[in-house]
Short mmCIF file of C-alpha atoms in Angstrom, two decimals:
data_model
loop_
_atom_site.label_atom_id
_atom_site.label_comp_id
_atom_site.label_asym_id
_atom_site.label_seq_id
_atom_site.Cartn_x
_atom_site.Cartn_y
_atom_site.Cartn_z
CA UNK A 1 71.86 118.22 78.36
CA UNK A 2 70.09 119.37 75.25
CA UNK A 3 68.47 116.55 73.35
CA UNK A 4 67.68 114.39 76.42
CA UNK A 5 63.95 114.13 76.01
CA UNK A 6 61.55 111.47 77.02
CA UNK A 7 59.63 111.54 73.77
CA UNK A 8 60.50 111.96 70.15
CA UNK A 9 57.98 113.57 67.79
CA UNK A 10 55.15 111.18 67.03
CA UNK A 11 55.46 109.50 63.66
CA UNK A 12 51.79 108.75 63.25
CA UNK A 13 51.52 109.49 59.56
CA UNK A 14 53.58 106.64 58.17
CA UNK A 15 53.20 105.97 54.44
CA UNK A 16 51.79 102.54 53.90
CA UNK A 17 53.81 100.25 51.65
CA UNK A 18 52.00 99.23 48.48
CA UNK A 19 50.19 95.97 48.75
CA UNK A 20 50.21 95.82 52.53
CA UNK A 21 47.14 96.34 54.71
CA UNK A 22 47.09 98.94 57.41
CA UNK A 23 48.42 97.58 60.65
CA UNK A 24 45.86 97.12 63.36
CA UNK A 25 46.28 98.83 66.69
CA UNK A 26 46.87 102.41 65.59
CA UNK A 27 50.00 104.34 64.72
CA UNK A 28 52.32 102.43 67.09
CA UNK A 29 51.56 99.12 65.43
CA UNK A 30 51.89 100.74 62.03
CA UNK A 31 55.29 102.17 62.83
CA UNK A 32 56.45 98.84 64.17
CA UNK A 33 55.08 97.03 61.13
CA UNK A 34 56.92 99.29 58.73
CA UNK A 35 60.21 99.26 60.61
CA UNK A 36 60.08 102.89 61.75
CA UNK A 37 60.46 102.01 65.41
CA UNK A 38 61.91 99.08 67.26
CA UNK A 39 59.56 96.15 67.67
CA UNK A 40 60.67 95.46 71.22
CA UNK A 41 59.05 97.71 73.81
CA UNK A 42 57.47 99.77 71.04
CA UNK A 43 54.41 100.50 73.08
CA UNK A 44 56.08 100.90 76.44
CA UNK A 45 56.15 104.71 76.39
CA UNK A 46 53.37 105.50 74.01
CA UNK A 47 55.29 104.02 71.10
CA UNK A 48 57.17 107.22 70.31
CA UNK A 49 60.08 107.24 72.78
CA UNK A 50 62.57 106.33 70.09
CA UNK A 51 62.62 105.72 66.38
CA UNK A 52 64.79 103.83 63.97
CA UNK A 53 65.35 104.14 60.24
CA UNK A 54 62.51 102.94 58.13
CA UNK A 55 62.74 99.96 55.91
CA UNK A 56 66.35 99.05 56.68
CA UNK A 57 67.43 95.79 55.13
CA UNK A 58 70.36 95.47 57.53
CA UNK A 59 68.38 95.47 60.74
CA UNK A 60 69.93 92.28 62.11
CA UNK A 61 72.99 93.22 64.20
CA UNK A 62 74.19 89.62 64.57
CA UNK A 63 76.37 89.43 61.43
CA UNK A 64 77.76 92.92 62.01
CA UNK A 65 78.75 92.34 65.60
CA UNK A 66 79.87 88.75 65.14
CA UNK A 67 82.14 89.80 62.27
CA UNK A 68 83.73 92.69 64.15
CA UNK A 69 84.23 90.67 67.33
CA UNK A 70 85.71 87.69 65.52
CA UNK A 71 88.03 90.01 63.58
CA UNK A 72 89.33 91.56 66.81
CA UNK A 73 90.15 88.14 68.25
CA UNK A 74 91.65 86.65 65.10
CA UNK A 75 93.75 89.68 64.14
CA UNK A 76 95.16 89.89 67.63
CA UNK A 77 96.01 86.20 67.86
CA UNK A 78 97.51 86.05 64.37
CA UNK A 79 99.51 89.28 64.28
CA UNK A 80 100.04 90.62 67.78
CA UNK A 81 99.91 87.97 70.51
CA UNK A 82 102.76 85.64 69.38
CA UNK A 83 105.87 86.32 71.45
CA UNK A 84 104.17 88.91 73.64
CA UNK A 85 105.32 88.40 77.23
CA UNK A 86 103.69 89.71 80.37
CA UNK A 87 104.05 93.42 81.04
CA UNK A 88 104.87 94.96 84.41
CA UNK A 89 101.27 95.57 85.51
CA UNK A 90 100.13 92.28 84.01
CA UNK A 91 102.71 90.45 86.09
CA UNK A 92 101.33 92.01 89.26
CA UNK A 93 97.79 90.92 88.46
CA UNK A 94 98.70 87.43 87.23
CA UNK A 95 101.07 86.70 90.11
CA UNK A 96 98.19 86.98 92.59
CA UNK A 97 96.78 83.63 91.40
CA UNK A 98 99.65 81.99 89.52
CA UNK A 99 101.64 79.17 91.17
CA UNK A 100 104.69 80.20 89.13
CA UNK A 101 105.98 82.65 91.77
CA UNK A 102 104.90 84.35 95.01
CA UNK A 103 102.40 87.16 94.61
CA UNK A 104 103.87 90.56 93.82
CA UNK A 105 103.09 93.58 95.98
CA UNK A 106 99.54 94.79 95.25
CA UNK A 107 99.47 98.58 95.56
CA UNK A 108 96.58 100.77 96.71
CA UNK A 109 95.15 101.92 93.33
CA UNK A 110 94.77 98.39 92.01
CA UNK A 111 91.59 96.31 92.07
CA UNK A 112 91.40 92.54 91.81
CA UNK A 113 88.76 92.24 89.09
CA UNK A 114 91.20 91.42 86.30
CA UNK A 115 92.91 88.87 88.57
CA UNK A 116 89.58 87.07 88.96
CA UNK A 117 89.14 87.13 85.19
CA UNK A 118 92.50 85.49 84.43
CA UNK A 119 92.37 83.00 87.33
CA UNK A 120 90.75 80.11 85.40
CA UNK A 121 93.81 79.90 83.14
CA UNK A 122 96.70 81.14 85.28
CA UNK A 123 95.92 78.73 88.10
CA UNK A 124 96.22 75.83 85.68
CA UNK A 125 99.14 76.75 83.46
CA UNK A 126 102.07 79.15 83.31
CA UNK A 127 101.80 79.37 79.51
CA UNK A 128 101.59 83.00 78.45
CA UNK A 129 100.22 82.01 75.05
CA UNK A 130 97.39 80.07 76.68
CA UNK A 131 96.54 83.22 78.62
CA UNK A 132 96.70 85.29 75.42
CA UNK A 133 94.30 82.98 73.58
CA UNK A 134 91.88 82.90 76.50
CA UNK A 135 91.86 86.67 76.94
CA UNK A 136 91.61 87.40 73.21
CA UNK A 137 88.58 85.15 72.89
CA UNK A 138 87.02 86.82 75.91
CA UNK A 139 87.79 90.24 74.42
CA UNK A 140 85.92 89.35 71.24
CA UNK A 141 82.97 87.98 73.21
CA UNK A 142 82.99 91.04 75.46
CA UNK A 143 82.82 93.42 72.51
CA UNK A 144 79.94 91.43 71.04
CA UNK A 145 77.92 91.38 74.27
CA UNK A 146 78.55 95.04 75.13
CA UNK A 147 77.26 96.18 71.72
CA UNK A 148 74.50 93.56 71.58
CA UNK A 149 72.82 95.42 74.45
CA UNK A 150 72.32 98.33 72.04
CA UNK A 151 70.53 96.31 69.36
CA UNK A 152 67.13 97.83 70.26
CA UNK A 153 68.55 101.34 70.53
CA UNK A 154 70.63 101.98 67.39
CA UNK A 155 70.59 100.60 63.83
CA UNK A 156 72.71 97.54 63.14
CA UNK A 157 75.08 99.32 60.71
CA UNK A 158 75.85 101.95 63.35
CA UNK A 159 76.70 99.26 65.90
CA UNK A 160 78.87 97.42 63.39
CA UNK A 161 80.77 100.54 62.38
CA UNK A 162 81.18 101.62 66.02
CA UNK A 163 82.57 98.22 66.92
CA UNK A 164 84.91 98.31 63.95
CA UNK A 165 86.18 101.79 64.80
CA UNK A 166 86.84 100.85 68.41
CA UNK A 167 88.40 97.48 67.59
CA UNK A 168 90.71 99.02 64.98
CA UNK A 169 92.38 101.40 67.43
CA UNK A 170 95.94 100.23 68.08
CA UNK A 171 95.24 100.47 71.80
CA UNK A 172 92.32 98.06 71.57
CA UNK A 173 94.21 95.67 69.31
CA UNK A 174 97.22 95.63 71.62
CA UNK A 175 95.31 95.19 74.87
CA UNK A 176 92.83 92.61 73.57
CA UNK A 177 94.66 89.77 75.34
CA UNK A 178 96.37 91.76 78.07
CA UNK A 179 95.62 91.10 81.73
CA UNK A 180 94.74 94.76 82.18
CA UNK A 181 91.43 96.24 83.41
CA UNK A 182 90.79 99.19 81.09
CA UNK A 183 89.29 97.34 78.11
CA UNK A 184 86.95 95.54 80.47
CA UNK A 185 85.86 98.82 82.05
CA UNK A 186 85.01 99.91 78.50
CA UNK A 187 82.82 96.86 77.99
CA UNK A 188 81.11 97.33 81.34
CA UNK A 189 80.45 100.99 80.56
CA UNK A 190 79.02 100.21 77.12
CA UNK A 191 76.69 97.60 78.57
CA UNK A 192 75.63 99.77 81.52
CA UNK A 193 74.76 102.78 79.35
CA UNK A 194 72.81 100.67 76.86
CA UNK A 195 70.87 98.89 79.57
CA UNK A 196 70.07 102.15 81.37
CA UNK A 197 68.62 103.61 78.17
CA UNK A 198 66.43 100.54 77.86
CA UNK A 199 65.30 100.98 81.47
CA UNK A 200 64.42 104.62 80.71
CA UNK A 201 62.33 103.40 77.81
CA UNK A 202 60.66 100.63 79.79
CA UNK A 203 61.11 100.67 83.59
CA UNK A 204 59.49 97.25 83.70
CA UNK A 205 62.34 95.64 81.75
CA UNK A 206 63.90 93.55 84.52
CA UNK A 207 66.72 92.27 82.35
CA UNK A 208 67.73 95.83 81.49
CA UNK A 209 67.70 96.81 85.17
CA UNK A 210 69.87 93.81 86.02
CA UNK A 211 72.16 94.62 83.09
CA UNK A 212 72.61 98.21 84.29
CA UNK A 213 73.61 97.06 87.76
CA UNK A 214 75.84 94.31 86.37
CA UNK A 215 77.62 96.68 83.98
CA UNK A 216 78.38 99.19 86.73
CA UNK A 217 79.42 96.41 89.13
CA UNK A 218 81.72 94.87 86.52
CA UNK A 219 83.39 98.21 85.84
CA UNK A 220 83.77 98.80 89.59
CA UNK A 221 85.30 95.37 90.07
CA UNK A 222 87.95 96.32 87.50
CA UNK A 223 88.55 99.96 88.47
CA UNK A 224 86.36 101.37 91.27
CA UNK A 225 87.14 105.03 90.58
CA UNK A 226 86.23 104.64 86.91
CA UNK A 227 82.89 103.19 87.96
CA UNK A 228 82.14 106.34 89.97
CA UNK A 229 82.78 108.48 86.88
CA UNK A 230 80.45 106.10 85.02
CA UNK A 231 77.59 106.11 87.54
CA UNK A 232 77.44 109.87 88.13
CA UNK A 233 76.59 110.94 84.56
CA UNK A 234 74.17 108.03 84.27
CA UNK A 235 72.30 109.36 87.29
CA UNK A 236 72.23 112.85 85.77
CA UNK A 237 70.97 111.46 82.46
CA UNK A 238 68.20 109.58 84.24
CA UNK A 239 66.89 112.80 85.80
CA UNK A 240 67.17 114.66 82.49
CA UNK A 241 65.21 111.93 80.68
CA UNK A 242 62.51 112.19 83.35
CA UNK A 243 62.70 108.47 83.86
CA UNK A 244 61.92 106.76 87.18
CA UNK A 245 65.07 108.22 88.66
CA UNK A 246 64.63 106.76 92.14
CA UNK A 247 64.46 103.26 90.71
CA UNK A 248 67.44 103.83 88.42
CA UNK A 249 69.43 105.50 91.19
CA UNK A 250 68.86 102.43 93.37
CA UNK A 251 70.02 100.19 90.53
CA UNK A 252 73.18 102.27 89.99
CA UNK A 253 73.92 102.38 93.72
CA UNK A 254 73.47 98.62 94.02
CA UNK A 255 75.85 97.96 91.12
CA UNK A 256 78.43 100.39 92.47
CA UNK A 257 78.25 98.91 95.97
CA UNK A 258 78.52 95.33 94.71
CA UNK A 259 81.53 96.06 92.53
CA UNK A 260 83.40 98.19 95.07
CA UNK A 261 82.69 96.02 98.11
CA UNK A 262 85.86 93.91 97.95
CA UNK A 263 88.05 96.98 97.33
CA UNK A 264 86.49 98.83 100.28
CA UNK A 265 86.84 95.84 102.61
CA UNK A 266 90.48 95.48 101.61
CA UNK A 267 90.94 99.18 102.33
CA UNK A 268 89.91 98.68 105.96
CA UNK A 269 91.82 95.41 106.35
CA UNK A 270 95.12 96.50 104.79
CA UNK A 271 95.20 100.32 104.77
CA UNK A 272 93.34 101.44 107.87
CA UNK A 273 90.25 102.70 106.08
CA UNK A 274 88.85 103.92 102.79
CA UNK A 275 90.22 107.44 103.12
CA UNK A 276 93.70 106.12 103.86
CA UNK A 277 93.64 103.87 100.81
CA UNK A 278 92.43 106.67 98.55
CA UNK A 279 95.16 108.92 99.88
CA UNK A 280 97.82 106.26 99.29
CA UNK A 281 96.45 105.60 95.81
CA UNK A 282 96.65 109.31 95.04
CA UNK A 283 100.24 109.43 96.29
CA UNK A 284 101.27 106.49 94.12
CA UNK A 285 99.73 108.19 91.09
CA UNK A 286 101.71 111.36 91.70
CA UNK A 287 99.06 113.11 93.79
CA UNK A 288 95.80 113.58 91.94
CA UNK A 289 94.84 117.18 91.35
CA UNK A 290 94.46 119.67 88.54
CA UNK A 291 96.61 118.79 85.53
CA UNK A 292 96.30 119.42 81.84
CA UNK A 293 97.31 116.04 80.43
CA UNK A 294 95.71 116.25 77.00
CA UNK A 295 99.10 116.87 75.39
CA UNK A 296 100.55 113.91 77.30
CA UNK A 297 97.90 111.63 75.84
CA UNK A 298 98.57 112.98 72.37
CA UNK A 299 102.27 112.10 72.67
CA UNK A 300 101.47 108.71 74.19
CA UNK A 301 99.45 107.76 71.09
CA UNK A 302 102.78 107.43 69.27
CA UNK A 303 103.17 103.94 70.71
CA UNK A 304 104.00 104.62 74.36
CA UNK A 305 102.29 102.26 76.78
CA UNK A 306 103.10 104.57 79.69
CA UNK A 307 104.22 108.18 79.45
CA UNK A 308 105.41 109.05 82.96
CA UNK A 309 106.84 111.62 83.04
CA UNK A 310 105.67 112.62 79.59
CA UNK A 311 108.36 115.19 78.80
CA UNK A 312 109.23 113.48 75.52
CA UNK A 313 109.19 114.75 71.92
CA UNK A 314 106.05 114.37 69.84
CA UNK A 315 107.54 111.96 67.32
CA UNK A 316 104.50 110.63 65.45
CA UNK A 317 101.96 113.43 64.91
CA UNK A 318 100.12 111.40 62.28
CA UNK A 319 99.23 108.80 64.93
CA UNK A 320 97.18 111.41 66.80
CA UNK A 321 95.21 112.86 63.88
CA UNK A 322 92.14 110.83 64.82
CA UNK A 323 92.37 112.13 68.39
CA UNK A 324 92.06 115.72 67.19
CA UNK A 325 89.24 114.77 64.83
CA UNK A 326 87.32 112.85 67.50
CA UNK A 327 85.48 115.82 69.11
CA UNK A 328 84.41 117.08 65.69
CA UNK A 329 83.21 113.66 64.58
CA UNK A 330 81.30 113.13 67.82
CA UNK A 331 79.63 116.53 67.47
CA UNK A 332 78.75 115.76 63.85
CA UNK A 333 77.18 112.46 64.84
CA UNK A 334 75.07 114.01 67.60
CA UNK A 335 74.06 116.86 65.29
CA UNK A 336 73.00 114.36 62.62
CA UNK A 337 70.83 112.54 65.15
CA UNK A 338 69.23 115.77 66.36
CA UNK A 339 68.59 116.88 62.81
CA UNK A 340 67.12 113.51 61.86
CA UNK A 341 65.05 113.52 65.08
CA UNK A 342 66.13 109.92 65.69
CA UNK A 343 68.42 108.32 68.26
CA UNK A 344 69.41 111.66 69.73
CA UNK A 345 68.82 110.60 73.33
CA UNK A 346 71.02 107.53 72.99
CA UNK A 347 73.88 109.44 71.39
CA UNK A 348 73.73 112.37 73.79
CA UNK A 349 73.88 110.03 76.79
CA UNK A 350 76.72 107.99 75.25
CA UNK A 351 78.64 111.21 74.60
CA UNK A 352 78.00 112.54 78.09
CA UNK A 353 79.20 109.35 79.79
CA UNK A 354 82.17 108.98 77.44
CA UNK A 355 83.29 112.52 78.22
CA UNK A 356 82.88 111.89 81.94
CA UNK A 357 85.11 108.81 81.78
CA UNK A 358 87.80 110.82 79.99
CA UNK A 359 87.81 113.79 82.38
CA UNK A 360 89.79 112.28 85.29
CA UNK A 361 92.60 111.09 83.04
CA UNK A 362 92.80 114.27 81.00
CA UNK A 363 92.63 116.71 83.90
CA UNK A 364 93.44 115.05 87.25
CA UNK A 365 96.31 112.64 86.52
CA UNK A 366 99.73 114.08 85.74
CA UNK A 367 100.80 111.47 83.22
CA UNK A 368 99.31 109.42 80.40
CA UNK A 369 98.74 105.88 79.23
CA UNK A 370 96.64 105.36 76.09
CA UNK A 371 94.68 102.53 77.73
CA UNK A 372 93.23 104.94 80.30
CA UNK A 373 90.84 106.38 77.70
CA UNK A 374 89.58 103.08 76.26
CA UNK A 375 86.20 103.36 78.08
CA UNK A 376 85.69 106.85 76.68
CA UNK A 377 86.65 105.77 73.16
CA UNK A 378 84.21 102.85 73.27
CA UNK A 379 81.24 105.11 74.01
CA UNK A 380 82.29 107.97 71.74
CA UNK A 381 82.58 105.51 68.85
CA UNK A 382 78.77 105.36 68.78
CA UNK A 383 78.08 108.98 67.72
CA UNK A 384 81.06 108.87 65.35
CA UNK A 385 79.68 105.75 63.68
CA UNK A 386 76.22 107.27 63.49
CA UNK A 387 77.57 110.33 61.72
CA UNK A 388 79.54 108.23 59.22
CA UNK A 389 76.57 105.98 58.45
CA UNK A 390 74.32 108.99 57.95
CA UNK A 391 76.90 110.64 55.72
CA UNK A 392 76.99 107.57 53.49
CA UNK A 393 73.21 107.15 53.21
CA UNK A 394 71.58 107.29 49.78
CA UNK A 395 71.08 110.82 48.52
CA UNK A 396 70.27 112.46 45.17
CA UNK A 397 73.77 113.77 44.54
CA UNK A 398 77.27 113.41 45.90
CA UNK A 399 76.85 110.04 47.64
CA UNK A 400 79.68 108.36 45.74
CA UNK A 401 82.04 111.20 46.58
CA UNK A 402 81.15 111.08 50.28
CA UNK A 403 81.45 107.28 50.45
CA UNK A 404 84.79 107.46 48.65
CA UNK A 405 86.15 110.07 51.03
CA UNK A 406 84.99 108.12 54.07
CA UNK A 407 86.49 104.91 52.69
CA UNK A 408 89.85 106.58 52.05
CA UNK A 409 89.91 108.17 55.51
CA UNK A 410 88.98 104.93 57.28
CA UNK A 411 91.53 102.93 55.28
CA UNK A 412 94.31 105.41 56.05
CA UNK A 413 93.31 105.45 59.71
CA UNK A 414 93.38 101.66 59.85
CA UNK A 415 96.81 101.51 58.22
CA UNK A 416 98.23 103.99 60.74
CA UNK A 417 96.71 102.09 63.63
CA UNK A 418 98.15 98.80 62.44
CA UNK A 419 101.56 100.40 61.98
CA UNK A 420 101.46 101.63 65.56
CA UNK A 421 100.34 98.34 67.09
CA UNK A 422 102.87 96.38 65.04
CA UNK A 423 105.79 98.55 66.15
CA UNK A 424 104.60 98.52 69.77
CA UNK A 425 104.19 94.74 69.82
CA UNK A 426 107.60 94.30 68.20
CA UNK A 427 109.20 96.42 70.91
CA UNK A 428 107.51 94.36 73.61
CA UNK A 429 108.67 91.13 71.96
CA UNK A 430 112.27 92.32 72.07
CA UNK A 431 111.79 93.26 75.70
CA UNK A 432 110.38 89.79 76.39
CA UNK A 433 113.44 88.16 74.83
CA UNK A 434 115.72 90.37 76.95
CA UNK A 435 113.80 89.36 80.05
CA UNK A 436 114.29 85.69 79.22
CA UNK A 437 118.05 86.18 78.94
CA UNK A 438 118.21 88.00 82.29
CA UNK A 439 116.21 85.24 84.00
CA UNK A 440 118.43 82.55 82.47
CA UNK A 441 121.54 84.35 83.68
CA UNK A 442 120.16 84.61 87.21
CA UNK A 443 119.34 80.92 87.19
CA UNK A 444 122.92 80.21 86.16
CA UNK A 445 124.11 82.28 89.12
CA UNK A 446 122.06 80.10 91.47
CA UNK A 447 119.10 82.44 91.93
CA UNK A 448 116.37 79.83 91.99
CA UNK A 449 113.25 79.32 94.10
CA UNK A 450 112.90 80.03 96.91
CA UNK A 451 114.58 83.35 96.26
CA UNK A 452 114.02 87.11 96.30
CA UNK A 453 114.69 89.72 93.62
CA UNK A 454 114.80 93.46 94.32
CA UNK A 455 115.77 96.56 92.37
CA UNK A 456 114.97 97.62 88.80
CA UNK A 457 112.33 95.55 86.98
CA UNK A 458 112.20 93.29 90.03
CA UNK A 459 108.55 92.31 89.53
CA UNK A 460 108.93 90.90 86.03
CA UNK A 461 112.37 89.37 86.59
CA UNK A 462 111.27 87.75 89.84
CA UNK A 463 108.14 86.26 88.28
CA UNK A 464 110.13 84.89 85.36
CA UNK A 465 112.68 83.26 87.69
CA UNK A 466 110.07 81.98 90.14
CA UNK A 467 111.25 84.31 92.92
CA UNK A 468 109.44 86.74 95.18
CA UNK A 469 109.80 90.44 94.33
CA UNK A 470 110.41 92.68 97.31
CA UNK A 471 111.32 96.37 97.46
CA UNK A 472 112.71 98.08 100.59
CA UNK A 473 111.56 101.52 99.38
CA UNK A 474 109.32 103.29 96.87
CA UNK A 475 105.66 102.78 95.98
CA UNK A 476 106.01 98.99 96.19
CA UNK A 477 107.75 98.94 99.56
CA UNK A 478 107.11 95.52 101.08
CA UNK A 479 110.23 94.67 103.11
CA UNK A 480 112.83 96.48 105.23
CA UNK A 481 116.57 96.39 104.46
CA UNK A 482 117.08 94.40 107.66
CA UNK A 483 114.51 91.81 106.62
CA UNK A 484 116.15 91.56 103.20
CA UNK A 485 119.53 90.88 104.82
CA UNK A 486 117.97 88.27 107.11
CA UNK A 487 116.36 86.58 104.11
CA UNK A 488 119.74 86.48 102.35
CA UNK A 489 121.08 84.24 105.13
CA UNK A 490 118.99 81.27 104.04
CA UNK A 491 118.00 81.85 100.39
CA UNK A 492 119.39 83.66 97.35
CA UNK A 493 118.68 87.37 97.11
CA UNK A 494 119.52 89.39 93.98
CA UNK A 495 119.62 93.19 93.84
CA UNK A 496 119.33 94.51 90.27
CA UNK A 497 120.91 97.88 89.47
CA UNK A 498 121.55 99.71 86.22
CA UNK A 499 123.38 102.71 84.77
CA UNK A 500 126.36 102.26 87.10
CA UNK A 501 124.43 102.78 90.33
CA UNK A 502 126.15 101.63 93.51
CA UNK A 503 124.63 98.85 95.61
CA UNK A 504 123.05 99.65 98.97
CA UNK A 505 125.41 99.25 101.98
CA UNK A 506 123.93 95.91 103.02
CA UNK A 507 124.71 94.42 99.59
CA UNK A 508 128.13 96.01 99.08
CA UNK A 509 129.96 92.74 99.85
CA UNK A 510 127.70 90.57 97.70
CA UNK A 511 129.08 89.23 94.43
CA UNK A 512 128.43 91.45 91.40
CA UNK A 513 127.56 89.96 88.01
CA UNK A 514 126.86 91.72 84.71
CA UNK A 515 123.52 90.96 83.09
CA UNK A 516 122.16 91.48 79.57
CA UNK A 517 120.46 94.82 78.97
CA UNK A 518 116.72 94.80 79.62
CA UNK A 519 114.97 97.28 77.37
CA UNK A 520 116.01 100.78 78.41
CA UNK A 521 117.83 99.42 81.45
CA UNK A 522 121.45 99.31 80.33
CA UNK A 523 124.55 98.41 82.30
CA UNK A 524 122.45 95.98 84.33
CA UNK A 525 124.22 94.23 87.20
CA UNK A 526 123.03 91.72 89.81
CA UNK A 527 124.38 91.74 93.34
CA UNK A 528 123.75 88.21 94.61
CA UNK A 529 123.92 87.07 98.22
CA UNK A 530 126.05 84.06 99.17
CA UNK A 531 123.11 81.78 100.02
CA UNK A 532 122.08 79.19 97.44
CA UNK A 533 118.98 77.02 97.13
CA UNK A 534 121.02 74.09 98.44
CA UNK A 535 121.50 76.01 101.69
CA UNK A 536 117.76 75.81 102.32
CA UNK A 537 117.69 72.06 101.99
CA UNK A 538 116.29 71.99 98.46
#
């Protein structure tokens, strides 16, 4: 926890600019007048809690953050969103509030925060593109607001570069309009950390206290376990900064309780208690424990949305170069802040919390998905950006060379990231087209609402056809074989199998029909019961 100090060295001897009178009110007013420290809350802790670069002409973060946020939204809508259908997890979340089909089984690890977020659109329309536009706009606004919290803590160029680095990751670009919780956990974490640092500077800042609680609560609403890994290092940082830790601890606890409340209540209503739900969630995720999943995440950066199991070749090493460079760049940024004696507290806390959010996915989960680390990447982008901005600052010699090298590296990184997101989106578009053909074929076979689909890819196929998805076994078990047979007596039931697998005994006499391949699922066949929608009186 080196570098977490309540006070920075006093900057009382500030050179006065020619032609300007000395500022009244002592050194604090002078530093504020000359741009050495932030105007807001400058005197809250003796005026020397934190400093900012003197005389910066780019102190207004509005154009930086507005530009980055708008670019994220526009690039996603123009180049990525068109033709992008709902993914498997997205379908689960959207189906909870969409009138298009009955709600899919909602398993123990999931939280309903993202469902609440998409509800205003999905309850009104089944248009996937409308959902994409809505979520992409929200993603841009979320990035803006999460970084705006930091405007009194870090220089505007640092915030702009950090936002640009985070937004340019292929993971961020791909998930900008996805009904998935991880990007929103990242925004909640960014806002919570920034607000807590402002509370440490000025405990009387009510808006910052409310923002800290709201950020933690928002993250907990999306993914409760992530919020725990967010709140714990924040509590530790509060003690290390010698802030009013009891007050901050109460704020963190209130945010965590508010965000987790619905998930905990559901645990007792549907799972028999919190411990039972946590145990079931662990089971579904392959039993949480000690794993070394760093190499899994490295392979997943080659364009895999889920790497489970991740025993696949490492096909695109160049796509993971930035991942290997990230620890070095973060360390360089923190070192630059410590050396400059400015902004070191902010960057150390951001690094601490970012590392904490990465730990469970790198060392306790036995598989990888690139989106899991989005909250960590969002916070670690701050020290990386600080180091890059400091490296490009005016200097007597070598500045052009440094700026040129940074520009080449950033351009190459951006090109690689776009190549990855483009290939990933193209693969999902093909998968979406396959899904449409499978749904059309099932409709032609008489599988129309009310109906039930079970088997491989049942959740997405069922949602697309307007049917309920039900599984008699596995993590999404929601019906018994006997109940499935009883249902088949009065409405169509389709069992989807692939790769030449035999149907279960209760469906052995049902009619078999070949279906188009669906992504990696080849040799797809549907075993359809004899009931038709007409049999139900429709």
